[in-house]
CSV table of C-alpha atoms and ligand atoms in Angstrom, one decimal:
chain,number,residue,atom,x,y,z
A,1,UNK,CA,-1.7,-16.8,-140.7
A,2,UNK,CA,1.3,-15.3,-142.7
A,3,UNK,CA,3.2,-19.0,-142.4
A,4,UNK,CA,0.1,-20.7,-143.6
A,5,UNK,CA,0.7,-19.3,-146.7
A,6,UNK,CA,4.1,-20.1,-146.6
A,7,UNK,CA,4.1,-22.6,-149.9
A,8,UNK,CA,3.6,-19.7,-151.8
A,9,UNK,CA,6.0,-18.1,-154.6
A,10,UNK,CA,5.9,-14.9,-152.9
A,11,UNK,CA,9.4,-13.7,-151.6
A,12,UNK,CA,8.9,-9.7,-150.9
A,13,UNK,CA,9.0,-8.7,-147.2
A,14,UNK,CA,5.1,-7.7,-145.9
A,15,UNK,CA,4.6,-4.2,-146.4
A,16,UNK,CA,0.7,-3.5,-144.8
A,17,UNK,CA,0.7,0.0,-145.3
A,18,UNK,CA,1.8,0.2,-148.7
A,19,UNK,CA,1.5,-3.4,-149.9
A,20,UNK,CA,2.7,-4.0,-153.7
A,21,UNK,CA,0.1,-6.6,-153.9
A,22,UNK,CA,-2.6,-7.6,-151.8
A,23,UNK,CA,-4.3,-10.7,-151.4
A,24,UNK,CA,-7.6,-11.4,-149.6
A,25,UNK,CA,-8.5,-14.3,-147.6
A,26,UNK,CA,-12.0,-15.0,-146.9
A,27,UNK,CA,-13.7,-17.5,-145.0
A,28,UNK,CA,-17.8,-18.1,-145.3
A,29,UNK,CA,-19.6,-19.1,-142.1
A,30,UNK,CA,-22.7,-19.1,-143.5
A,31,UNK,CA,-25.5,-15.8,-142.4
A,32,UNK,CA,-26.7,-16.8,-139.0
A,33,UNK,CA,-24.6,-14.5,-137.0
A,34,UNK,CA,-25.1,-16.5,-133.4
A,35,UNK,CA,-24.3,-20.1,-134.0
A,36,UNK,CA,-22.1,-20.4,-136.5
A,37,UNK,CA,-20.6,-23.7,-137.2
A,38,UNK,CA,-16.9,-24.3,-136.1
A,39,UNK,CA,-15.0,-24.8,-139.9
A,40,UNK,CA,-16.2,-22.5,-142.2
A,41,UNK,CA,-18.7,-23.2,-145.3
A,42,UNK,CA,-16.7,-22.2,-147.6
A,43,UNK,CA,-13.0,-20.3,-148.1
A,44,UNK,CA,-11.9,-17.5,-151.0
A,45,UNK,CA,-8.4,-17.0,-151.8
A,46,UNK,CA,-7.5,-14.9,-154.5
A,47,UNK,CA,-5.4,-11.7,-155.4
A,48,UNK,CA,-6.9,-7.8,-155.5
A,49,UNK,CA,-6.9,-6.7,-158.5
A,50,UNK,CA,-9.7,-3.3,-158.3
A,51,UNK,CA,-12.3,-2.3,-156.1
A,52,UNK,CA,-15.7,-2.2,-157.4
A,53,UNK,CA,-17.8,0.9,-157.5
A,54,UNK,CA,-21.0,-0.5,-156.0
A,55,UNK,CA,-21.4,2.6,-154.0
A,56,UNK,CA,-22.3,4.6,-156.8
A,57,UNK,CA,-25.7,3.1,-157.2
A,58,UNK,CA,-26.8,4.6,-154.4
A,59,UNK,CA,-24.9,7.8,-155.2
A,60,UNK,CA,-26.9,8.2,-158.1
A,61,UNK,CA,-30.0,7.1,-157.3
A,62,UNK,CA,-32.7,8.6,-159.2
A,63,UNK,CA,-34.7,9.0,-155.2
A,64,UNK,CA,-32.5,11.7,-154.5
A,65,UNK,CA,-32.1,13.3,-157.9
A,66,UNK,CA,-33.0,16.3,-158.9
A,67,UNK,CA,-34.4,16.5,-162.4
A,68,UNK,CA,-35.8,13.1,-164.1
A,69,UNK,CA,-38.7,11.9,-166.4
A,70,UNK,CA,-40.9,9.1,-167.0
A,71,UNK,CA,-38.1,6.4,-168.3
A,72,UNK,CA,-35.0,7.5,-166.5
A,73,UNK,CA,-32.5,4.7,-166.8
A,74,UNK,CA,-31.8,3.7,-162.9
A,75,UNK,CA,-28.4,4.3,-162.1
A,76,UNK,CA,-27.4,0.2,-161.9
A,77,UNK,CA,-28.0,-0.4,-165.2
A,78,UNK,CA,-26.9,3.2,-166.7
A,79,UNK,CA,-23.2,2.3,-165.2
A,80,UNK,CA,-23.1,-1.1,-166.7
A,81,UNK,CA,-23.9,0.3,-169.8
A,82,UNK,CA,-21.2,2.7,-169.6
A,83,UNK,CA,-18.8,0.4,-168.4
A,84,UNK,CA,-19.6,-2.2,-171.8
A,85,UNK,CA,-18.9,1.1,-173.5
A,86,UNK,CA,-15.6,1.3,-172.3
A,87,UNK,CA,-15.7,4.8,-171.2
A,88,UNK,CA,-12.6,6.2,-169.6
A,89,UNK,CA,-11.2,9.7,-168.7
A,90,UNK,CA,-11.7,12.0,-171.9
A,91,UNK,CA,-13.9,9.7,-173.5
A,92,UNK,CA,-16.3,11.6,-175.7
A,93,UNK,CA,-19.7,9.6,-175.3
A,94,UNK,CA,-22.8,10.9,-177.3
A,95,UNK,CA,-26.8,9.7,-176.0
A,96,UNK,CA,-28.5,10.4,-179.1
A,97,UNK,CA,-31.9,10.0,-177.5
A,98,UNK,CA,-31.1,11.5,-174.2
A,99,UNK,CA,-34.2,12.3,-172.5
A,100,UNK,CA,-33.4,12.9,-168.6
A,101,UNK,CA,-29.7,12.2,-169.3
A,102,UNK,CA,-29.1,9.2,-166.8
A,103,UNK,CA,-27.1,7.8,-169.4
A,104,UNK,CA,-24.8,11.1,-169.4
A,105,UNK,CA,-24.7,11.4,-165.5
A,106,UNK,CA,-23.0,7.5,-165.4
A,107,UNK,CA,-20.8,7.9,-168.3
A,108,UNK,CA,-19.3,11.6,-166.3
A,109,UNK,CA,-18.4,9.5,-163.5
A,110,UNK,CA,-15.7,7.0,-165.6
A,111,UNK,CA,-14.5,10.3,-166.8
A,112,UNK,CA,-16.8,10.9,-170.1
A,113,UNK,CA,-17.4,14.3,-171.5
A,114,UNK,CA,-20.8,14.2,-172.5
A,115,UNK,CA,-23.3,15.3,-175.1
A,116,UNK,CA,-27.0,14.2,-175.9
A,117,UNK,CA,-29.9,15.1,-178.4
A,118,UNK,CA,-33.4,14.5,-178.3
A,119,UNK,CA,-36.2,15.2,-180.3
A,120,UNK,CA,-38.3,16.5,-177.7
A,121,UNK,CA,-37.9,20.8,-176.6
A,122,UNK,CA,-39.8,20.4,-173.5
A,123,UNK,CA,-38.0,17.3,-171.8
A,124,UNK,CA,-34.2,19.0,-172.8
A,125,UNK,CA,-36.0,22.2,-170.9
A,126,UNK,CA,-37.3,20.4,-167.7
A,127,UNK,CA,-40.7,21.7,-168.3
A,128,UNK,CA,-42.5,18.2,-169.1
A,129,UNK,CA,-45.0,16.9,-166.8
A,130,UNK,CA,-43.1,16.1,-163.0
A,131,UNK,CA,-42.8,12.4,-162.8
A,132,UNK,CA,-42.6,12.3,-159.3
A,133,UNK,CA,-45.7,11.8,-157.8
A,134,UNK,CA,-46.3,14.4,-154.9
A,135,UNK,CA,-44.6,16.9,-157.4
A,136,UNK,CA,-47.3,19.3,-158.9
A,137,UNK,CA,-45.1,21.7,-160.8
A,138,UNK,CA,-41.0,21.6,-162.1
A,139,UNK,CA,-39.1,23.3,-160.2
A,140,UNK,CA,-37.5,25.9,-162.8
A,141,UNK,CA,-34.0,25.0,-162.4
A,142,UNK,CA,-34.4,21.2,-163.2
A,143,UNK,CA,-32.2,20.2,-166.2
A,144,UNK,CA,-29.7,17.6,-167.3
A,145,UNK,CA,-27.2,20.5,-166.4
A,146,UNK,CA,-28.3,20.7,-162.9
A,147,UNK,CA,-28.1,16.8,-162.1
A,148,UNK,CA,-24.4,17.2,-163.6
A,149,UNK,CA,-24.2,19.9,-160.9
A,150,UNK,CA,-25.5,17.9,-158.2
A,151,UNK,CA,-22.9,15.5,-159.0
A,152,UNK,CA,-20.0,18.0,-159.5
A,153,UNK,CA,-19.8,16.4,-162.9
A,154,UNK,CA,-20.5,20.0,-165.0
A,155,UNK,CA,-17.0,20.5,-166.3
A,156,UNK,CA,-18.0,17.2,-167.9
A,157,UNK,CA,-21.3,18.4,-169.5
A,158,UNK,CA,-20.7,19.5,-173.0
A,159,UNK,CA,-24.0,20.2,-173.5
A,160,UNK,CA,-27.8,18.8,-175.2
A,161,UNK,CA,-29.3,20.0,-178.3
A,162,UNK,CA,-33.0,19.5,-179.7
A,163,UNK,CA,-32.4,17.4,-182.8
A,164,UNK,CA,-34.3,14.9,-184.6
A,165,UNK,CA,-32.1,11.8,-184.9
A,166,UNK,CA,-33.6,11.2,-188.3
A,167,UNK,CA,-31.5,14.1,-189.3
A,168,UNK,CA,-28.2,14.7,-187.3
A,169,UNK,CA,-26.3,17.8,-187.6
A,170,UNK,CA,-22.2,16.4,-187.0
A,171,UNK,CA,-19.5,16.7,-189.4
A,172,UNK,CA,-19.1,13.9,-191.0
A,173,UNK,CA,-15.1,13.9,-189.7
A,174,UNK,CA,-16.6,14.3,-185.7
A,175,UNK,CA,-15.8,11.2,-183.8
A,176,UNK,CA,-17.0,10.0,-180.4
A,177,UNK,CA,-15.0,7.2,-178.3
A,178,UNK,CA,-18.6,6.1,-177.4
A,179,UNK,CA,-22.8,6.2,-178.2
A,180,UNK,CA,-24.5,4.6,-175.2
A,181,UNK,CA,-28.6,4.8,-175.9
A,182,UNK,CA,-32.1,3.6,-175.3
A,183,UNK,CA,-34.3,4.3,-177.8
A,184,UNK,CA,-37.9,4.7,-178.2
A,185,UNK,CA,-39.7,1.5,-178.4
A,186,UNK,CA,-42.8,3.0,-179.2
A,187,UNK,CA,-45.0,1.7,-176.4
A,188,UNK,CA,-44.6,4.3,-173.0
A,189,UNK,CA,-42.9,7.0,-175.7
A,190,UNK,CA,-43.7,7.8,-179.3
A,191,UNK,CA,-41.2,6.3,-182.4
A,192,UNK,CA,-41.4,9.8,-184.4
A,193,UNK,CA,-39.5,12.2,-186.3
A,194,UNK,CA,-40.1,15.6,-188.2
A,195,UNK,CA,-41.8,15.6,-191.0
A,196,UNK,CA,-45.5,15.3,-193.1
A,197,UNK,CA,-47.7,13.4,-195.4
A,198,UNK,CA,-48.2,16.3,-197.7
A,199,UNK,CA,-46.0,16.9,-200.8
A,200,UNK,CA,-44.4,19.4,-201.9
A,201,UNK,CA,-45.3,21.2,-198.2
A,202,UNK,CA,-43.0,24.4,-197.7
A,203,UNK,CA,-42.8,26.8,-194.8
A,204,UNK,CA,-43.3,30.2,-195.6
A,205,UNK,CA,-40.4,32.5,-194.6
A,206,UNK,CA,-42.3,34.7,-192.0
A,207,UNK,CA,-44.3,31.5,-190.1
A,208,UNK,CA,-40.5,30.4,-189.6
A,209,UNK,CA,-39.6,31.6,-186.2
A,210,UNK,CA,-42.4,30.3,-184.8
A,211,UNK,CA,-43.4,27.3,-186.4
A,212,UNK,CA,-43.2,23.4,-184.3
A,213,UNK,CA,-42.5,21.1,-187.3
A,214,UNK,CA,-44.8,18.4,-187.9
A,215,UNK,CA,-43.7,14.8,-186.6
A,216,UNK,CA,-44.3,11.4,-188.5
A,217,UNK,CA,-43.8,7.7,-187.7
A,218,UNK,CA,-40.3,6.9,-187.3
A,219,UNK,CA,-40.6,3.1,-186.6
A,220,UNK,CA,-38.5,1.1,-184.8
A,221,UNK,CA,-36.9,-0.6,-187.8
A,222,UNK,CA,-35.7,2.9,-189.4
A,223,UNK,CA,-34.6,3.9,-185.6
A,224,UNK,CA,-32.1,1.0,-185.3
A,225,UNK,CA,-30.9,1.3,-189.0
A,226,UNK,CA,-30.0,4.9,-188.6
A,227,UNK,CA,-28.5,4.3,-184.9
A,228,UNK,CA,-25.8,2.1,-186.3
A,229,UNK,CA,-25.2,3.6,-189.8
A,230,UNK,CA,-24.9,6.6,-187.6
A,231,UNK,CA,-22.1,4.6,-185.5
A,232,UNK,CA,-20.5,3.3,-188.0
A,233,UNK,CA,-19.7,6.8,-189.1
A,234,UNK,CA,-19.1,8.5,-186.4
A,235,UNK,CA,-17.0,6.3,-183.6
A,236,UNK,CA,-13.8,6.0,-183.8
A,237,UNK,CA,-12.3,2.7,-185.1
A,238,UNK,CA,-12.5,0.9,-181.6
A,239,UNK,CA,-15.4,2.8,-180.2
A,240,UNK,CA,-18.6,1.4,-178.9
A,241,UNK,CA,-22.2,1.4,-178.9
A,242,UNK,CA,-24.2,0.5,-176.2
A,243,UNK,CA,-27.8,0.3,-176.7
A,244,UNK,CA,-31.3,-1.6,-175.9
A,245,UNK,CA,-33.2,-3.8,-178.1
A,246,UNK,CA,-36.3,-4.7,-177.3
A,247,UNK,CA,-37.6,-8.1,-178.3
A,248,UNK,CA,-40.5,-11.1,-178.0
A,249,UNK,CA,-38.7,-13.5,-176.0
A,250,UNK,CA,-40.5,-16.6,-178.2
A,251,UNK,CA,-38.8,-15.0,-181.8
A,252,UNK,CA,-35.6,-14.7,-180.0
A,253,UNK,CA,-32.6,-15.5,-182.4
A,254,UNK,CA,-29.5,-13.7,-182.7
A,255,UNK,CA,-30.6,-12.9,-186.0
A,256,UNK,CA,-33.3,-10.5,-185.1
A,257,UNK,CA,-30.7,-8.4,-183.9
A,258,UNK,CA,-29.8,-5.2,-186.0
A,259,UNK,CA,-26.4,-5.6,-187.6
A,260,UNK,CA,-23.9,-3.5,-189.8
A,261,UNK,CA,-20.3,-4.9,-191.2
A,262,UNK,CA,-18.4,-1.9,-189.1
A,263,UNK,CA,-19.7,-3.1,-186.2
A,264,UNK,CA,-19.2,-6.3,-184.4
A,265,UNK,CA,-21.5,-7.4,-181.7
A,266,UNK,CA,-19.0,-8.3,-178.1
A,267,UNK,CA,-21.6,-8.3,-175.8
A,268,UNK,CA,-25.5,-9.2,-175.6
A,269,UNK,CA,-27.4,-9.8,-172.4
A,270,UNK,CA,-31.4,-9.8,-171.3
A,271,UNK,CA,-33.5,-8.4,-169.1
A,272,UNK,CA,-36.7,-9.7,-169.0
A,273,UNK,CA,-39.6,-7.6,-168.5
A,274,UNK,CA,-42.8,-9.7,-168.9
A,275,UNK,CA,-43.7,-13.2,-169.8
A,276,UNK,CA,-43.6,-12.3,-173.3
A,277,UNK,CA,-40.9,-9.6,-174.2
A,278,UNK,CA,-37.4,-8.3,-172.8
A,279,UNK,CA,-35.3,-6.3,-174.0
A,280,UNK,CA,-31.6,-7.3,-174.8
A,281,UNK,CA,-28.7,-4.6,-174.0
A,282,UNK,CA,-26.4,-5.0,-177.0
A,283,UNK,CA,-22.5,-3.2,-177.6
A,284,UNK,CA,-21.0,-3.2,-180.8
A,285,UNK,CA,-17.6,-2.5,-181.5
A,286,UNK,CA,-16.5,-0.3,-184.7
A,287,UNK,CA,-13.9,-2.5,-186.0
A,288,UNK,CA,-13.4,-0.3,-189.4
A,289,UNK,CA,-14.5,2.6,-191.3
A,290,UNK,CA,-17.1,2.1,-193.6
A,291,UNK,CA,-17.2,2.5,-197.5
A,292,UNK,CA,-19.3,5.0,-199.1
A,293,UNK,CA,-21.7,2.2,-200.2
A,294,UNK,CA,-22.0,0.8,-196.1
A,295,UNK,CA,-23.2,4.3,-195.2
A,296,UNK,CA,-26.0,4.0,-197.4
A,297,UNK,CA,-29.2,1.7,-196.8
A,298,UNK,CA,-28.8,-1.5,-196.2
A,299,UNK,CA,-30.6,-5.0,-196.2
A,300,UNK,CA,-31.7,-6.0,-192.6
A,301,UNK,CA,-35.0,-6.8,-191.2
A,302,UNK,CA,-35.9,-5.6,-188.2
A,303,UNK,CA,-39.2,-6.4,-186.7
A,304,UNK,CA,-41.7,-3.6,-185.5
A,305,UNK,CA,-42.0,-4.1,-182.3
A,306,UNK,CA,-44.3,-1.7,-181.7
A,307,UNK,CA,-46.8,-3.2,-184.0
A,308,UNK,CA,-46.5,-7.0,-182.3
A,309,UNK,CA,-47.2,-5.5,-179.3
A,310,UNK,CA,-50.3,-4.0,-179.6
A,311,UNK,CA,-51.4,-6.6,-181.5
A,312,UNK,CA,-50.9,-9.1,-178.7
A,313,UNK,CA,-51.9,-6.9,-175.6
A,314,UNK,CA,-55.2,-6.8,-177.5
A,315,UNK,CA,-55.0,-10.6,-177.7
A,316,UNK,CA,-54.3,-10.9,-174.2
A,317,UNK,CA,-57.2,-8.3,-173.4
A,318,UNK,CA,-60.0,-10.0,-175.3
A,319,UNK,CA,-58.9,-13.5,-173.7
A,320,UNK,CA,-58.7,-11.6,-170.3
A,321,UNK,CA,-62.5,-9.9,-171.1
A,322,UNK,CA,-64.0,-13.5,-172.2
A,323,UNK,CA,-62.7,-15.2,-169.2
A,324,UNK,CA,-64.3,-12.7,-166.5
A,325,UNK,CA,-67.3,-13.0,-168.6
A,326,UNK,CA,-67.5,-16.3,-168.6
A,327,UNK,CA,-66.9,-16.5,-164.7
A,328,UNK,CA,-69.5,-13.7,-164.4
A,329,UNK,CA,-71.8,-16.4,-166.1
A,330,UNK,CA,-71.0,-19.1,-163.9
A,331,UNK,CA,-71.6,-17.0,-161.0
A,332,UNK,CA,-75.2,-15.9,-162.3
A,333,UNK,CA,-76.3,-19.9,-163.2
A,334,UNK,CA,-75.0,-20.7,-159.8
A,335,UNK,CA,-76.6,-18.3,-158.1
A,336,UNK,CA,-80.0,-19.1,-160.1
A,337,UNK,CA,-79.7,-23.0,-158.9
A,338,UNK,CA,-79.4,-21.8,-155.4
A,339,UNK,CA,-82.9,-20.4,-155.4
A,340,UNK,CA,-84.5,-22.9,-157.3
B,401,SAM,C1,-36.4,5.7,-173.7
B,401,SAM,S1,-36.3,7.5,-173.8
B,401,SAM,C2,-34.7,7.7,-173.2
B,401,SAM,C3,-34.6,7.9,-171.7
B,401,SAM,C4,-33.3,8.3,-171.2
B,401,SAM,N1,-32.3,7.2,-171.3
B,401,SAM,C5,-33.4,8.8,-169.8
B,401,SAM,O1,-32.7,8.3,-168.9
B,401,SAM,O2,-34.2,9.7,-169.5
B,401,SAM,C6,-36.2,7.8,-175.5
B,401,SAM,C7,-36.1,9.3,-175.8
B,401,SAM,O3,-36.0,9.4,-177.2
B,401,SAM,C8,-36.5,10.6,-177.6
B,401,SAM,N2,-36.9,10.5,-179.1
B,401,SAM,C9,-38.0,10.0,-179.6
B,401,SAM,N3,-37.9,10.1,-181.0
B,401,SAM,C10,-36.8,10.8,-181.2
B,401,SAM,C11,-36.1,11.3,-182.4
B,401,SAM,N4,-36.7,11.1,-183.6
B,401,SAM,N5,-34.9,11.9,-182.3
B,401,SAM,C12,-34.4,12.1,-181.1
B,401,SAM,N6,-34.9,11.7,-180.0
B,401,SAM,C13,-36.1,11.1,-180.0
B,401,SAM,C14,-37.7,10.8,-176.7
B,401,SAM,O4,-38.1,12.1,-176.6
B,401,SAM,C15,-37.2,10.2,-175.4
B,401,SAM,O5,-36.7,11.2,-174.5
């Protein structure tokens, strides 16, 4: 085999136990294991370069996990996204809307230190509703924490907050290597934030300790905006953010994609989720800081989602309601022939 390869440039002596290089030669004889043909289907040549971390999907699979919710990322897709965002060892990486923290447990294992927010006290507390279905009641030790324990990734956990994203708390100097997110869409999860239609409405000192702010509409438009203002800030020049974007599949353009001038998009794929929509994972790369004026509103159009829909689903539903009707019609004339 060795002097088969002989018209190669390569002059070393073969070391197998400590090879320099190594170079894989495969040959394809198709998949049916008891007659296979007598030259292969196919040959691969080519030169290792890094083995792939496939296992880890079923390491982290969210069967075998110990705390998740209702839209926990699976762990295939949570690793590609941390892998788009670049994340190495002593990365800082940020989920801004962190929910179950699947996000977190694949960005700990390419060596991110990790911290998340989200607007929602119960789900940071493992004391929502158990998604699992035999589940009755949480157990009381579920937390992002304890899946970083289950994966001896906890010297890794810096910790998650309660925060409206609507309002972040950093310093303004605070910079993270990576944001990798999915936001609300506002169809299984509410697009909200704190606050309230009335003016002028003031908490009274005493009622503070005790009182659950009020939540309004967020909207998916103002969601997007803020996530990569926010970015723009605070990654560092070279940073990424790796986020979902849900879209209808027939508007499509890369102009209905959010945008900002610090951030240059290097990456945008699909996944299609119904005959209609899908959602597009984007990764933007801060290529500069921004001026005062970038940090401040600015123009893009970003379609509510949400809103489009609804409006369709209803569609879909009356045309879904008239045709069993009208089958249910058939059926009765037909039937009434029959006897006559
Ligand atoms: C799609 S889920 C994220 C799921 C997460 N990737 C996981 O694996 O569990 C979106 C999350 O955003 C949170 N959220 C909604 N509005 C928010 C807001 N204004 N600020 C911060 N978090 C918010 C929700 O509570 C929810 O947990």
């Amino acid at each position: 085999m060795f002097k088969a390869f002989s018209y190669l440039p390569v002059d070393g002596p073969v070391d197998l136990k400590t090879p320099d290089v190594t170079f894989q030669y495969i040959e394809y004889y198709g998949i049916i294991p008891h007659c296979p043909p007598e030259q292969p289907y196919e040959v691969f040549f080519g030169r290792w370069v890094a083995s792939g971390l496939r296992q880890l999907i079923k390491k982290l699979s969210l069967k075998t996990r110990k705390f998740i919710g209702n839209t926990s990322m699976d762990p295939q897709l949570s690793l590609l996204m941390a892998n788009q965002a670049k994340v190495t060892d002593g990365s800082l990486v940020l989920d801004p809307f962190v929910g179950s923290g699947s996000l977190l447990v694949a960005a700990t294992q390419f060596g991110g230190y990790v911290w998340g927010t989200d607007i929602d006290y119960l789900m940071l507390h493992g004391r929502t509703r158990p998604s699992r279905i035999h589940q009755k009641t949480r157990d009381r030790d579920e937390s992002v924490r304890a899946n970083m324990k289950q994966y001896n990734m906890e010297h890794r956990y810096m910790d998650v907050l309660v925060n409206d994203f609507a309002t972040p708390f950093w310093r303004e100097d605070f910079r993270f290597d990576a944001v990798i997110t999915d936001p609300p869409y506002g169809i299984r999860e509410a697009t909200e934030r704190v606050g309230t239609k009335k003016e002028g409405y003031e908490v009274k000192a005493e009622h503070l300790p005790t009182h659950i702010p009020a939540k309004i509409e967020y909207g998916i438009s103002n969601i997007y905006k803020d996530l990569l203002r926010f970015s723009a800030r605070h990654l560092r020049v070279g940073g990424r953010l790796v986020c979902w974007f849900p879209v209808f599949r027939e508007d499509y353009t890369e102009n209905v994609l959010p945008h900002h001038p610090c951030l240059e998009l290097v990456s945008n794929s699909e996944q299609t989720l119904s005959k209609v929509t899908s959602r597009r994972l984007l990764t933007f790369e801060k290529t500069r800081e921004p001026t005062e004026d970038e940090l401040d509103e600015y123009p893009v159009d970003i379609m509510d989602f949400r809103e489009k829909y609804f409006v369709i689903r209803e569609e879909t539903r009356k045309e879904r309601r008239m045709k069993e009707a009208k089958i249910r019609e058939d059926d009765r004339l037909r039937n009434l022939n029959k006897q006559s």
